[in-house]
Coordinates of C-alpha atoms and ligand atoms in Angstrom, one line a residue:
M424 CA 1.5 2.3 -9.3
C425 CA 0.1 5.5 -10.8
G426 CA -3.5 6.4 -10.2
I427 CA -6.0 6.7 -13.0
S428 CA -9.6 7.9 -13.1
G429 CA -12.3 8.9 -15.4
I430 CA -15.8 10.6 -15.1
V431 CA -18.7 10.8 -17.5
D432 CA -21.6 13.1 -16.5
S433 CA -23.9 15.8 -17.8
E434 CA -22.4 18.4 -15.5
P435 CA -18.9 19.8 -15.7
I436 CA -16.4 17.3 -14.1
G437 CA -13.1 19.3 -13.8
T438 CA -13.3 19.7 -10.0
R439 CA -14.3 16.2 -9.5
L440 CA -11.6 14.7 -11.7
F441 CA -9.0 16.8 -10.0
T442 CA -10.3 15.5 -6.6
S443 CA -10.2 12.0 -7.8
I444 CA -6.5 12.1 -8.5
R445 CA -5.8 14.0 -5.4
N446 CA -7.5 11.1 -3.6
L447 CA -5.3 8.7 -5.6
E448 CA -2.1 10.6 -5.1
Y449 CA -0.6 8.0 -2.7
R450 CA -0.3 5.8 -5.9
G451 CA 2.3 8.1 -7.4
Y452 CA 3.1 11.8 -7.3
D453 CA 5.8 12.9 -9.6
S454 CA 3.5 14.4 -12.2
C455 CA -0.1 14.5 -13.0
G456 CA -2.6 15.6 -15.6
I457 CA -6.3 15.7 -16.9
A458 CA -7.8 15.5 -20.3
T459 CA -11.5 16.4 -21.0
L460 CA -13.6 16.5 -24.1
H461 CA -15.2 19.7 -24.8
E462 CA -16.7 21.3 -28.0
G463 CA -15.2 18.8 -30.4
Q464 CA -11.7 18.8 -29.0
I465 CA -9.6 17.2 -26.3
N466 CA -8.2 19.6 -23.8
A467 CA -5.3 18.3 -21.8
R468 CA -3.2 19.9 -19.1
K469 CA -0.4 18.2 -17.3
N470 CA 2.9 18.9 -15.6
T471 CA 5.5 17.6 -13.0
G472 CA 4.9 17.9 -9.3
G473 CA 2.2 16.8 -6.9
V474 CA -1.5 17.3 -7.6
D475 CA -2.0 20.6 -5.8
E476 CA 1.2 21.9 -7.1
V477 CA 0.3 21.1 -10.7
N478 CA -3.2 22.5 -10.2
S479 CA -1.8 25.8 -9.0
T480 CA 0.0 26.3 -12.3
E481 CA -2.2 24.4 -14.7
Q482 CA -5.7 24.9 -13.2
L483 CA -6.6 21.3 -13.8
D484 CA -9.8 21.7 -12.0
Q485 CA -11.0 24.4 -14.4
L486 CA -10.9 22.2 -17.5
P487 CA -14.3 22.5 -19.2
G488 CA -16.2 19.3 -20.2
T489 CA -18.5 16.7 -18.9
I490 CA -16.3 13.7 -19.7
G491 CA -12.7 13.3 -19.0
I492 CA -9.8 11.2 -17.7
A493 CA -7.0 11.8 -15.3
H494 CA -3.7 10.4 -14.0
T495 CA -1.2 10.8 -11.2
R496 CA 2.1 9.3 -12.1
W497 CA 4.9 7.2 -10.5
A498 CA 7.5 7.2 -13.3
T499 CA 8.8 3.9 -14.7
H500 CA 9.6 4.5 -18.4
G501 CA 10.7 8.0 -19.2
G502 CA 11.9 10.6 -16.7
V503 CA 9.8 13.0 -14.7
T504 CA 9.0 15.6 -17.3
Q505 CA 5.9 17.4 -18.6
E506 CA 5.9 15.5 -21.8
N507 CA 6.1 12.1 -20.1
A508 CA 3.2 13.0 -17.8
H509 CA -0.2 11.6 -18.6
P510 CA -2.7 11.8 -20.2
H511 CA -1.1 11.1 -23.6
L512 CA -2.7 12.3 -26.8
S513 CA -2.5 10.5 -30.0
M514 CA -0.6 12.2 -32.9
R515 CA -3.8 13.8 -34.3
N516 CA -5.1 14.6 -30.8
E517 CA -8.1 12.5 -31.5
F518 CA -7.5 10.1 -28.6
A519 CA -6.3 10.5 -25.0
I520 CA -5.2 7.8 -22.7
A521 CA -4.1 7.5 -19.1
H522 CA -2.3 4.3 -18.2
N523 CA -1.1 2.4 -15.1
G524 CA 1.3 -0.5 -15.7
I525 CA 4.1 -1.3 -18.1
I526 CA 3.8 -2.2 -21.9
A527 CA 6.6 -4.7 -22.2
N528 CA 6.7 -4.6 -26.0
Y529 CA 6.3 -0.9 -26.4
Q530 CA 9.7 -0.4 -28.2
R531 CA 8.6 -2.7 -31.0
L532 CA 5.2 -1.1 -31.2
R533 CA 6.7 2.3 -31.2
E534 CA 9.0 1.5 -34.1
Q535 CA 6.2 0.0 -36.1
L536 CA 4.2 3.1 -35.6
I537 CA 7.1 5.4 -36.5
Q538 CA 7.5 3.5 -39.7
Q539 CA 3.8 4.2 -40.5
G540 CA 4.4 7.9 -39.9
F541 CA 3.5 8.4 -36.3
E542 CA 5.3 10.9 -34.2
F543 CA 5.8 10.6 -30.5
R544 CA 6.1 13.4 -27.9
S545 CA 7.2 11.4 -24.8
L546 CA 9.6 8.7 -23.9
T547 CA 7.0 6.7 -22.1
D548 CA 5.8 3.2 -22.9
S549 CA 2.2 4.4 -22.5
E550 CA 2.1 6.7 -25.5
V551 CA 2.0 3.8 -28.0
I552 CA -1.4 3.0 -26.8
S553 CA -3.0 6.3 -27.9
N554 CA -1.3 6.1 -31.3
L555 CA -2.2 2.4 -31.7
L556 CA -5.8 3.3 -31.0
E557 CA -5.8 6.1 -33.5
N558 CA -4.1 3.9 -36.1
A559 CA -6.6 1.1 -35.5
F560 CA -9.5 3.4 -35.7
Y561 CA -8.4 4.6 -39.1
E562 CA -8.3 1.0 -40.3
E563 CA -11.5 -0.2 -38.6
Q564 CA -13.7 2.8 -38.4
D565 CA -15.2 1.4 -35.2
L566 CA -14.0 2.6 -31.8
E567 CA -14.7 -0.6 -29.8
Q568 CA -13.1 -2.7 -32.6
A569 CA -10.1 -0.3 -32.5
L570 CA -9.8 -0.8 -28.8
Q571 CA -10.1 -4.5 -29.0
S572 CA -7.4 -4.7 -31.7
T573 CA -5.1 -2.4 -29.7
L574 CA -5.5 -4.5 -26.6
K575 CA -4.6 -7.6 -28.6
K576 CA -1.2 -6.0 -29.5
L577 CA -0.2 -5.0 -25.9
E578 CA 2.0 -7.2 -23.9
G579 CA 2.5 -6.4 -20.2
T580 CA 0.2 -4.8 -17.7
F581 CA -2.4 -2.1 -17.9
G582 CA -5.1 -0.3 -16.1
L583 CA -6.2 1.9 -19.0
V584 CA -8.8 4.8 -19.5
M585 CA -9.4 6.4 -22.9
I586 CA -11.6 9.2 -24.4
S587 CA -11.9 9.9 -28.1
L588 CA -13.4 12.6 -30.3
H589 CA -14.9 9.7 -32.3
D590 CA -17.2 8.8 -29.4
P591 CA -17.5 11.9 -27.2
E592 CA -20.1 10.5 -24.8
R593 CA -18.1 7.5 -23.5
I594 CA -15.1 6.5 -21.6
Y595 CA -13.4 3.2 -22.5
A596 CA -11.4 1.4 -19.8
A597 CA -9.4 -1.9 -19.8
K598 CA -7.6 -4.0 -17.3
Q599 CA -4.7 -6.5 -17.4
E600 CA -3.0 -7.1 -14.1
S601 CA -3.2 -3.4 -13.0
P602 CA -6.3 -2.7 -10.8
L603 CA -9.4 -1.0 -12.1
M604 CA -12.9 -0.4 -10.8
V605 CA -16.0 1.2 -12.1
G606 CA -18.1 3.4 -9.7
L607 CA -21.8 3.3 -10.4
G608 CA -23.5 6.6 -10.0
E609 CA -26.9 8.1 -10.9
G610 CA -26.7 9.8 -14.3
T611 CA -23.0 9.6 -14.0
N612 CA -20.4 6.9 -13.9
Y613 CA -16.8 6.7 -12.6
V614 CA -13.7 4.5 -13.3
G615 CA -10.6 4.5 -11.2
S616 CA -7.6 2.6 -10.0
D617 CA -9.3 2.0 -6.7
I618 CA -12.2 3.0 -4.6
N619 CA -10.8 6.3 -3.4
A620 CA -11.1 7.6 -7.0
F621 CA -14.9 7.9 -6.5
L622 CA -15.7 7.1 -2.8
E623 CA -17.2 10.5 -2.2
H624 CA -19.7 10.1 -5.0
T625 CA -20.8 6.5 -4.9
R626 CA -20.3 3.4 -2.8
R627 CA -21.4 1.0 -5.5
A628 CA -18.7 -0.5 -7.6
W629 CA -17.9 -3.2 -10.1
V630 CA -14.4 -4.6 -10.0
L631 CA -12.9 -5.4 -13.4
E632 CA -11.0 -8.7 -13.9
D633 CA -7.9 -9.2 -16.1
G634 CA -9.0 -9.4 -19.7
E635 CA -12.1 -7.2 -19.3
Y636 CA -12.9 -3.8 -20.7
A637 CA -15.7 -1.4 -19.8
V638 CA -17.6 1.2 -21.8
L639 CA -19.1 3.8 -19.7
D640 CA -21.6 6.5 -20.6
R641 CA -23.7 8.6 -18.2
E642 CA -26.5 6.1 -17.9
R643 CA -24.9 2.7 -18.2
V644 CA -21.7 0.6 -18.1
I645 CA -21.1 -2.4 -20.3
I646 CA -18.4 -4.8 -19.5
R647 CA -16.9 -7.2 -22.0
K648 CA -14.0 -9.6 -22.2
F649 CA -11.3 -9.2 -24.6
P650 CA -10.6 -10.5 -27.2
S651 CA -13.9 -12.4 -27.3
G652 CA -16.1 -9.3 -26.8
K653 CA -18.4 -11.5 -24.7
M654 CA -20.5 -9.4 -22.3
V655 CA -19.9 -10.0 -18.6
Q656 CA -22.4 -9.7 -15.7
K657 CA -21.0 -8.2 -12.5
Q658 CA -22.0 -8.4 -8.8
V659 CA -22.1 -5.0 -7.2
L660 CA -19.5 -4.4 -4.5
Q661 CA -21.0 -2.3 -1.7
I662 CA -18.2 -0.2 -0.2
E663 CA -18.5 0.1 3.5
W664 CA -15.6 2.4 4.2
D665 CA -16.3 5.5 6.2
L666 CA -15.6 8.6 4.1
E667 CA -14.5 10.5 7.2
T668 CA -11.5 8.2 7.6
T669 CA -10.3 9.5 4.2
K670 CA -10.1 13.0 5.6
K671 CA -7.3 14.5 7.7
G672 CA -9.7 15.6 10.3
G673 CA -7.6 18.5 11.7
Y674 CA -4.3 16.5 11.8
S675 CA -1.4 18.1 9.9
H676 CA -0.6 14.8 8.1
Y677 CA -2.4 11.6 7.3
M678 CA 0.5 9.7 9.0
I679 CA -0.2 11.1 12.4
K680 CA -4.0 11.0 11.9
E681 CA -3.6 7.3 11.0
I682 CA -1.5 6.6 14.0
F683 CA -4.1 8.3 16.2
D684 CA -6.8 6.0 14.4
E685 CA -5.0 3.0 15.9
P686 CA -7.1 2.5 19.0
Q687 CA -10.1 2.3 16.6
T688 CA -8.2 0.1 14.2
I689 CA -7.7 -2.4 17.1
R690 CA -11.4 -2.4 17.9
Q691 CA -12.1 -3.3 14.3
V692 CA -9.6 -6.2 14.5
L693 CA -11.3 -7.4 17.6
K694 CA -14.6 -7.4 15.7
V695 CA -13.4 -10.0 13.1
P696 CA -15.3 -13.1 14.0
D697 CA -13.3 -15.8 15.8
E698 CA -14.7 -18.4 13.4
Q699 CA -13.2 -16.7 10.4
I700 CA -9.7 -16.5 12.0
Q701 CA -10.0 -20.0 13.4
K702 CA -10.9 -21.4 9.9
L703 CA -7.7 -19.8 8.5
A704 CA -5.7 -21.0 11.5
E705 CA -6.8 -24.5 10.7
T706 CA -5.8 -24.2 7.1
L707 CA -2.3 -23.0 8.1
T708 CA -1.8 -25.6 10.8
G709 CA -3.3 -28.4 8.6
A710 CA -1.1 -27.8 5.6
T711 CA 1.9 -29.9 4.9
Q712 CA 3.9 -26.7 4.7
T713 CA 2.8 -23.1 5.3
Y714 CA 4.6 -20.0 4.1
L715 CA 3.9 -16.5 5.2
I716 CA 4.7 -13.8 2.6
G717 CA 4.7 -10.1 2.3
V718 CA 7.0 -7.3 1.2
G719 CA 8.4 -4.2 2.8
T720 CA 6.3 -3.6 5.9
T721 CA 4.1 -6.6 5.3
F722 CA 7.2 -8.8 5.2
Y723 CA 8.1 -7.6 8.7
V724 CA 4.4 -8.0 9.8
A725 CA 4.6 -11.6 8.5
Q726 CA 7.8 -12.1 10.5
L727 CA 6.1 -10.9 13.6
G728 CA 3.3 -13.4 12.8
Q729 CA 6.1 -16.1 12.6
Y730 CA 7.1 -15.3 16.2
F731 CA 3.5 -15.4 17.4
F732 CA 2.9 -18.8 15.8
S733 CA 6.1 -20.1 17.4
I734 CA 5.4 -18.6 20.9
L735 CA 1.6 -19.4 21.1
A736 CA 1.1 -22.4 18.8
S737 CA 4.6 -24.0 18.7
R738 CA 4.6 -23.9 14.9
F739 CA 7.3 -22.7 12.7
F740 CA 6.2 -21.1 9.4
P741 CA 8.9 -19.9 7.0
V742 CA 8.5 -16.2 6.0
V743 CA 9.7 -15.2 2.6
S744 CA 9.7 -11.7 1.0
S745 CA 7.2 -11.9 -1.8
D746 CA 9.7 -10.7 -4.4
E747 CA 12.0 -13.7 -3.6
F748 CA 9.3 -16.3 -3.3
R749 CA 9.7 -17.5 -6.8
A750 CA 13.4 -18.0 -6.2
V751 CA 13.1 -20.1 -3.1
G752 CA 9.5 -21.2 -2.4
Q753 CA 9.3 -24.9 -3.2
V754 CA 5.5 -24.9 -3.2
Q755 CA 3.5 -28.1 -3.7
P756 CA -0.1 -29.3 -3.4
G757 CA -1.0 -29.6 0.2
N758 CA 1.0 -26.4 1.1
T759 CA -0.6 -23.1 2.1
V760 CA 0.7 -19.6 1.3
L761 CA -0.6 -16.8 3.4
A762 CA 0.0 -13.3 2.0
V763 CA -0.2 -10.1 4.0
S764 CA -1.0 -7.0 1.9
Q765 CA -2.6 -3.6 2.7
S766 CA -3.4 -2.7 -0.8
G767 CA -4.1 -6.2 -2.2
E768 CA -2.5 -5.1 -5.4
T769 CA 1.3 -5.4 -4.7
Y770 CA 2.8 -7.0 -7.8
D771 CA 5.4 -9.1 -6.0
T772 CA 2.8 -10.6 -3.7
K773 CA 0.3 -11.2 -6.4
H774 CA 2.9 -13.0 -8.4
A775 CA 4.1 -15.1 -5.5
L776 CA 0.5 -16.2 -5.0
A777 CA -0.1 -16.9 -8.6
M778 CA 2.9 -19.2 -8.5
A779 CA 1.5 -21.0 -5.5
K780 CA -1.8 -21.4 -7.1
E781 CA -0.2 -22.8 -10.4
R782 CA 1.6 -25.3 -8.3
G783 CA -1.6 -26.4 -6.6
A784 CA -1.2 -24.9 -3.2
Q785 CA -4.0 -23.2 -1.1
T786 CA -3.7 -19.5 -0.9
A787 CA -4.9 -17.1 1.8
G788 CA -4.6 -13.3 2.5
I789 CA -5.0 -10.8 5.1
V790 CA -5.9 -7.7 3.0
N791 CA -7.2 -4.2 3.7
V792 CA -8.6 -3.0 0.4
M793 CA -12.0 -4.3 -0.6
G794 CA -12.4 -5.7 -4.0
S795 CA -8.5 -5.7 -4.5
T796 CA -6.9 -8.4 -6.7
I797 CA -5.4 -10.4 -3.8
A798 CA -8.6 -10.3 -1.8
R799 CA -10.3 -11.9 -4.8
M800 CA -7.7 -14.3 -6.0
V801 CA -7.0 -16.2 -2.7
D802 CA -8.9 -19.2 -1.4
Q803 CA -9.4 -17.7 2.0
V804 CA -9.3 -14.0 2.9
I805 CA -9.6 -12.0 6.0
M806 CA -10.5 -8.4 5.5
Q807 CA -8.7 -6.5 8.2
G808 CA -11.2 -3.6 8.1
S809 CA -8.7 -0.8 8.8
G810 CA -10.5 1.6 6.5
P811 CA -8.5 3.8 3.9
E812 CA -4.9 4.3 4.7
I813 CA -3.8 7.4 2.8
C814 CA -0.3 8.0 3.9
V815 CA 2.2 6.2 1.8
V816 CA 3.9 4.6 4.9
S817 CA 1.8 2.0 6.5
T818 CA 0.9 2.4 10.2
K819 CA -2.5 1.4 11.3
A820 CA -2.9 -1.2 8.5
A821 CA 0.3 -2.9 9.7
L822 CA -0.8 -2.9 13.3
A823 CA -4.2 -4.5 12.3
Q824 CA -2.4 -7.2 10.3
A825 CA 0.0 -8.0 13.3
L826 CA -3.0 -8.2 15.6
I827 CA -4.9 -10.6 13.2
L828 CA -1.9 -12.8 13.1
L829 CA -1.6 -12.7 16.8
R830 CA -5.3 -13.8 17.2
M831 CA -4.7 -16.5 14.6
A832 CA -1.8 -17.8 16.5
L833 CA -3.7 -17.7 19.7
L834 CA -6.5 -19.7 18.2
A835 CA -4.1 -22.1 16.6
G836 CA -2.4 -22.7 20.0
G837 CA -5.9 -23.3 21.4
K838 CA -6.1 -25.6 24.4
N839 CA -2.4 -26.2 24.3
I840 CA -2.0 -22.8 25.9
P841 CA -2.9 -23.0 29.6
E842 CA -6.4 -21.4 30.2
K843 CA -5.1 -18.8 32.6
R844 CA -2.5 -17.7 30.1
R845 CA -5.1 -17.6 27.2
N846 CA -7.6 -15.6 29.3
A847 CA -4.9 -13.1 30.4
L848 CA -3.8 -12.5 26.8
N849 CA -7.4 -12.2 25.5
Q850 CA -8.1 -9.7 28.3
S851 CA -4.9 -7.7 27.3
L852 CA -6.1 -7.7 23.7
L853 CA -9.5 -6.3 24.9
D854 CA -7.7 -3.7 26.9
F855 CA -5.2 -2.8 24.1
P856 CA -7.3 -0.1 22.3
D857 CA -7.5 2.0 25.6
L858 CA -3.9 1.3 26.4
I859 CA -2.8 2.5 23.0
Q860 CA -5.1 5.6 23.4
Q861 CA -3.4 6.4 26.8
V862 CA 0.1 6.0 25.3
L863 CA -0.8 8.2 22.3
N864 CA -2.3 10.9 24.6
E865 CA 0.4 10.7 27.3
K866 CA 3.6 9.9 25.3
S867 CA 3.3 11.7 22.0
G868 CA 4.6 15.0 23.3
F869 CA 7.4 13.3 25.0
V870 CA 8.3 11.3 21.9
R871 CA 8.2 14.6 19.9
N872 CA 10.8 16.1 22.2
L873 CA 13.0 13.1 21.8
A874 CA 12.6 13.3 18.1
N875 CA 13.6 17.0 18.1
A876 CA 16.6 16.2 20.2
T877 CA 17.8 13.4 17.9
S878 CA 16.7 14.5 14.5
H879 CA 20.3 15.5 13.6
V880 CA 21.3 11.8 13.7
D881 CA 22.0 10.4 10.3
H882 CA 22.8 6.8 11.3
W883 CA 20.7 4.6 13.4
L884 CA 20.9 0.9 14.5
Y885 CA 17.5 -0.5 15.5
L886 CA 17.9 -3.6 17.6
G887 CA 15.6 -6.2 19.2
C888 CA 15.5 -9.8 20.2
G889 CA 12.7 -12.4 19.6
A890 CA 9.5 -10.7 18.3
Y891 CA 11.2 -7.4 18.9
Y892 CA 13.5 -8.2 16.0
P893 CA 10.8 -7.8 13.3
V894 CA 9.6 -4.8 15.2
A895 CA 13.1 -3.3 15.0
M896 CA 13.2 -4.1 11.3
E897 CA 9.9 -2.6 10.5
S898 CA 10.6 0.5 12.7
A899 CA 13.9 1.0 10.8
L900 CA 12.0 0.8 7.5
K901 CA 9.5 3.4 8.8
M902 CA 12.3 5.7 9.8
K903 CA 14.0 5.4 6.5
E904 CA 10.8 5.9 4.4
V905 CA 9.6 8.9 6.1
T906 CA 12.8 10.7 7.4
Y907 CA 15.3 9.6 4.6
C908 CA 17.8 8.9 7.5
H909 CA 19.8 5.7 7.5
A910 CA 18.3 3.2 10.0
E911 CA 19.5 -0.4 10.0
G912 CA 17.4 -2.9 11.8
M913 CA 18.8 -6.3 13.0
P914 CA 18.6 -8.9 15.7
A915 CA 20.3 -7.5 18.8
G916 CA 22.5 -10.6 19.0
F917 CA 23.6 -10.0 15.4
L918 CA 25.3 -6.7 16.2
K919 CA 28.6 -8.2 17.5
H920 CA 29.0 -10.2 14.3
G921 CA 30.1 -7.2 12.3
T922 CA 28.0 -4.1 12.6
L923 CA 29.4 -3.3 16.0
S924 CA 32.4 -1.8 14.2
M925 CA 30.2 1.1 13.2
V926 CA 29.4 2.0 16.7
E927 CA 30.8 5.4 17.9
P928 CA 29.0 8.4 19.6
R929 CA 27.5 9.8 16.4
V930 CA 25.8 6.5 15.6
H931 CA 22.7 6.1 17.7
S932 CA 21.1 2.8 18.5
L933 CA 17.5 2.3 19.3
L934 CA 16.8 -0.8 21.5
F935 CA 13.4 -2.4 21.8
V936 CA 13.6 -3.6 25.4
P937 CA 11.2 -6.3 26.5
P938 CA 9.7 -6.1 29.9
P939 CA 11.9 -7.6 32.6
E940 CA 9.6 -10.6 33.1
D941 CA 10.5 -11.7 29.6
A942 CA 13.8 -12.4 31.3
V943 CA 15.7 -14.2 28.5
L944 CA 14.9 -11.6 25.8
H945 CA 15.4 -8.9 28.3
G946 CA 18.9 -10.3 29.2
R947 CA 19.9 -10.6 25.6
T948 CA 18.8 -7.0 24.8
M949 CA 20.9 -5.8 27.8
V950 CA 24.0 -7.5 26.5
A951 CA 23.7 -5.7 23.2
M952 CA 23.1 -2.4 25.1
E953 CA 26.3 -3.0 27.1
E954 CA 28.2 -3.8 23.9
I955 CA 27.3 -0.5 22.4
R956 CA 27.8 1.6 25.6
T957 CA 31.2 0.1 26.2
R958 CA 32.2 1.3 22.7
G959 CA 31.0 4.9 23.2
G960 CA 27.7 4.5 21.2
T961 CA 24.6 6.5 22.1
V962 CA 21.8 4.4 23.3
M963 CA 18.1 5.1 23.2
G964 CA 15.5 2.6 24.3
F965 CA 11.8 1.9 24.6
Y966 CA 11.4 0.1 27.9
F967 CA 8.6 -0.8 30.3
E968 CA 7.7 0.5 33.7
G969 CA 9.5 -1.2 36.5
D970 CA 12.7 -1.9 34.5
E971 CA 15.4 -0.5 36.7
V972 CA 18.0 -2.4 34.8
A973 CA 17.6 -0.8 31.5
R974 CA 16.5 2.7 32.5
P975 CA 19.9 4.0 34.0
L976 CA 21.9 2.7 30.9
L977 CA 19.9 4.7 28.3
N978 CA 21.0 8.0 27.0
H979 CA 17.4 8.7 25.8
S980 CA 14.3 6.6 26.6
V981 CA 10.6 6.3 26.5
K982 CA 9.0 4.5 29.4
L983 CA 5.8 2.5 28.5
P984 CA 3.0 1.2 30.6
P985 CA 2.9 -2.6 31.1
T986 CA 1.0 -4.9 28.8
D987 CA 1.1 -8.6 28.0
P988 CA 4.5 -9.7 26.9
V989 CA 3.2 -10.9 23.5
L990 CA 1.6 -7.4 23.0
A991 CA 4.7 -5.5 24.3
P992 CA 6.6 -5.6 20.9
V993 CA 3.4 -4.4 19.1
L994 CA 3.1 -1.4 21.5
Q995 CA 6.7 -0.5 20.8
M996 CA 6.1 -0.7 17.1
I997 CA 3.4 2.1 17.5
V998 CA 5.9 4.2 19.5
A999 CA 8.4 3.8 16.8
Q1000 CA 5.8 5.0 14.3
L1001 CA 5.4 8.2 16.4
F1002 CA 9.1 8.7 16.7
A1003 CA 9.7 8.4 12.9
Y1004 CA 6.8 10.8 12.3
Y1005 CA 8.2 13.5 14.7
V1006 CA 11.7 13.2 13.3
A1007 CA 10.3 13.6 9.8
L1008 CA 8.3 16.6 11.0
D1009 CA 11.3 18.2 12.5
L1010 CA 13.2 17.6 9.2
N1011 CA 10.4 19.0 7.2
R1012 CA 10.0 15.9 5.0
N1013 CA 7.2 15.2 2.7
I1014 CA 5.6 12.9 5.3
D1015 CA 2.6 11.5 3.6
K1016 CA 4.3 11.2 0.2
P1017 CA 8.0 10.5 0.8
R1018 CA 10.2 11.0 -2.2
N1019 CA 10.6 8.2 -4.7
L1020 CA 7.8 6.0 -3.2
A1021 CA 4.2 5.1 -3.9
K1022 CA 1.8 3.3 -1.7
S1023 CA 0.6 0.5 -4.1
V1024 CA 3.6 -1.0 -5.9
T1025 CA 2.0 -2.6 -8.8
V1026 CA 5.1 -3.1 -10.9
G1027 CA 7.7 -5.8 -10.6
Ligands
AGP868 C1 5.0 0.5 4.1 O1 5.3 1.6 4.9 C2 5.6 0.7 2.7 N1 5.1 1.8 2.1 C3 5.7 -0.6 1.9 O2 6.7 -1.3 2.4 C4 4.5 -1.6 1.8 O3 4.3 -2.1 3.0 C5 4.8 -2.6 0.7 O4 4.9 -2.1 -0.5 C6 3.7 -3.7 0.7 O5 2.4 -3.1 0.3 P1 1.1 -3.8 0.5 O6 0.9 -4.0 1.9 O7 0.1 -2.9 -0.1 O8 1.1 -5.1 -0.2

């Protein structure tokens, strides 16, 4: 996690550097800082708090200089304090670094440096890097050599940017497991954790691989491998993302803006060529064993995919949370592992894929961020094309992934699905963007009222059967993330096996009610609803028009227009996103950046 960036130019870069970390703030937001080189010294300002908050006290954007680095932090080692915020200066203030990742052997390195007379100002693992650089420079008298020998000593993960008084015209950057990209400008160059660091200035990027470092000046960028020093030639990544989608566009939060982007997100998903999805469907169905993996929201999206493959293609693919994959995934050659990841940088998912590769399995991904590690490491990738998702909680990206999995299952089912059924589902998919637009337009005010009426509720049970079960799980996660309220998701049939003892009027249950024509699932959901009502629990439900069985039993409800039964749970997932948003709004939560979280979890 953490966002890092750097800019080298001939014009002052304070404002641009500040904007770069504001644009990366979803990667971490407990503290931030900037260091620039100006008139023979390094000026650094940093403090605790979000980027705007720190800027209001520290005037980060006013720092003079035409070269500098910046950081926005999600703390791992060392608490959230001003001293622990980045950039970290070396003891003699000759080097400044900003780091994303974890230096596993930092304690040993720190002790060695202390023995050599170095003093430390912070409790972070990262500060050893600036002092190692300074130490190495005094031994080697060459900055690039000093960087190389420092990198050799580091164990762990790093995306690293560095400036030094000893080379005031260049930024040095290095990558090992934490993402890093160079943005190629005209008479100016950029480096950052991801595209958003420089998207407003350039759309041409080089993606650094593990074991590579970059030296950037205004006119050129040189990439080399470490430790060999061998020069690397790179292909330019042309970034196609629309800059407008990174803006809030009049909405009060990115979350609601991104929910309202969803009709467009679906249109993008429908543009992914059939052949591409078909090819991956064949890889999955042709493997001796296919696993679907993801973590957090993407785990639930993968579970939803599991139901789609079961319903439409009669295939069962185990779904494993990426962080547990090492523990249970018995991967062998001939198997395929499909990972779902918005950022393409999630540590747990990357490592699960790395294990799969090591063991000779095929790997595949559904990924949003172009040039990300997962997009590049897998054998087959589908870029979901959802554009930048800025809010820390995933909405439109998760929707896109679910629909790509649905399309994949539909193609995997192929001719085994009766033609009439296939055509009907395809037509509903085509109609889905307009249907979602209609629901957003017509229901959001209603959902907001419902949220206001229930925002005092501290404990929620989210229940669903069949494909509504992963939707209940994902929706409960959304609720927890953004409102900090307790919401427990489970299969509706699971309730009576223990959790029912919690039910009382103060505990509210949200039921994801299938359309009545989905008779078996509808019936099972009704049973759970009755179990709750009989015990005095308060029941809220999302149900479909024409359902006269569910409606009278619900204390609160949202009535939804009909859609294909396979798409119905996806529609409810969107309504649950709206509900979580409006509860969070009523509770005055930090919606786009909920406490303790970060969007891209690049540590294990
Ligand atoms: C989603 O709302 C969460 N912020 C989180 O669970 C996220 O889905 C998870 O960390 C996986 O991230 P990824 O999709 O970038 O791999």
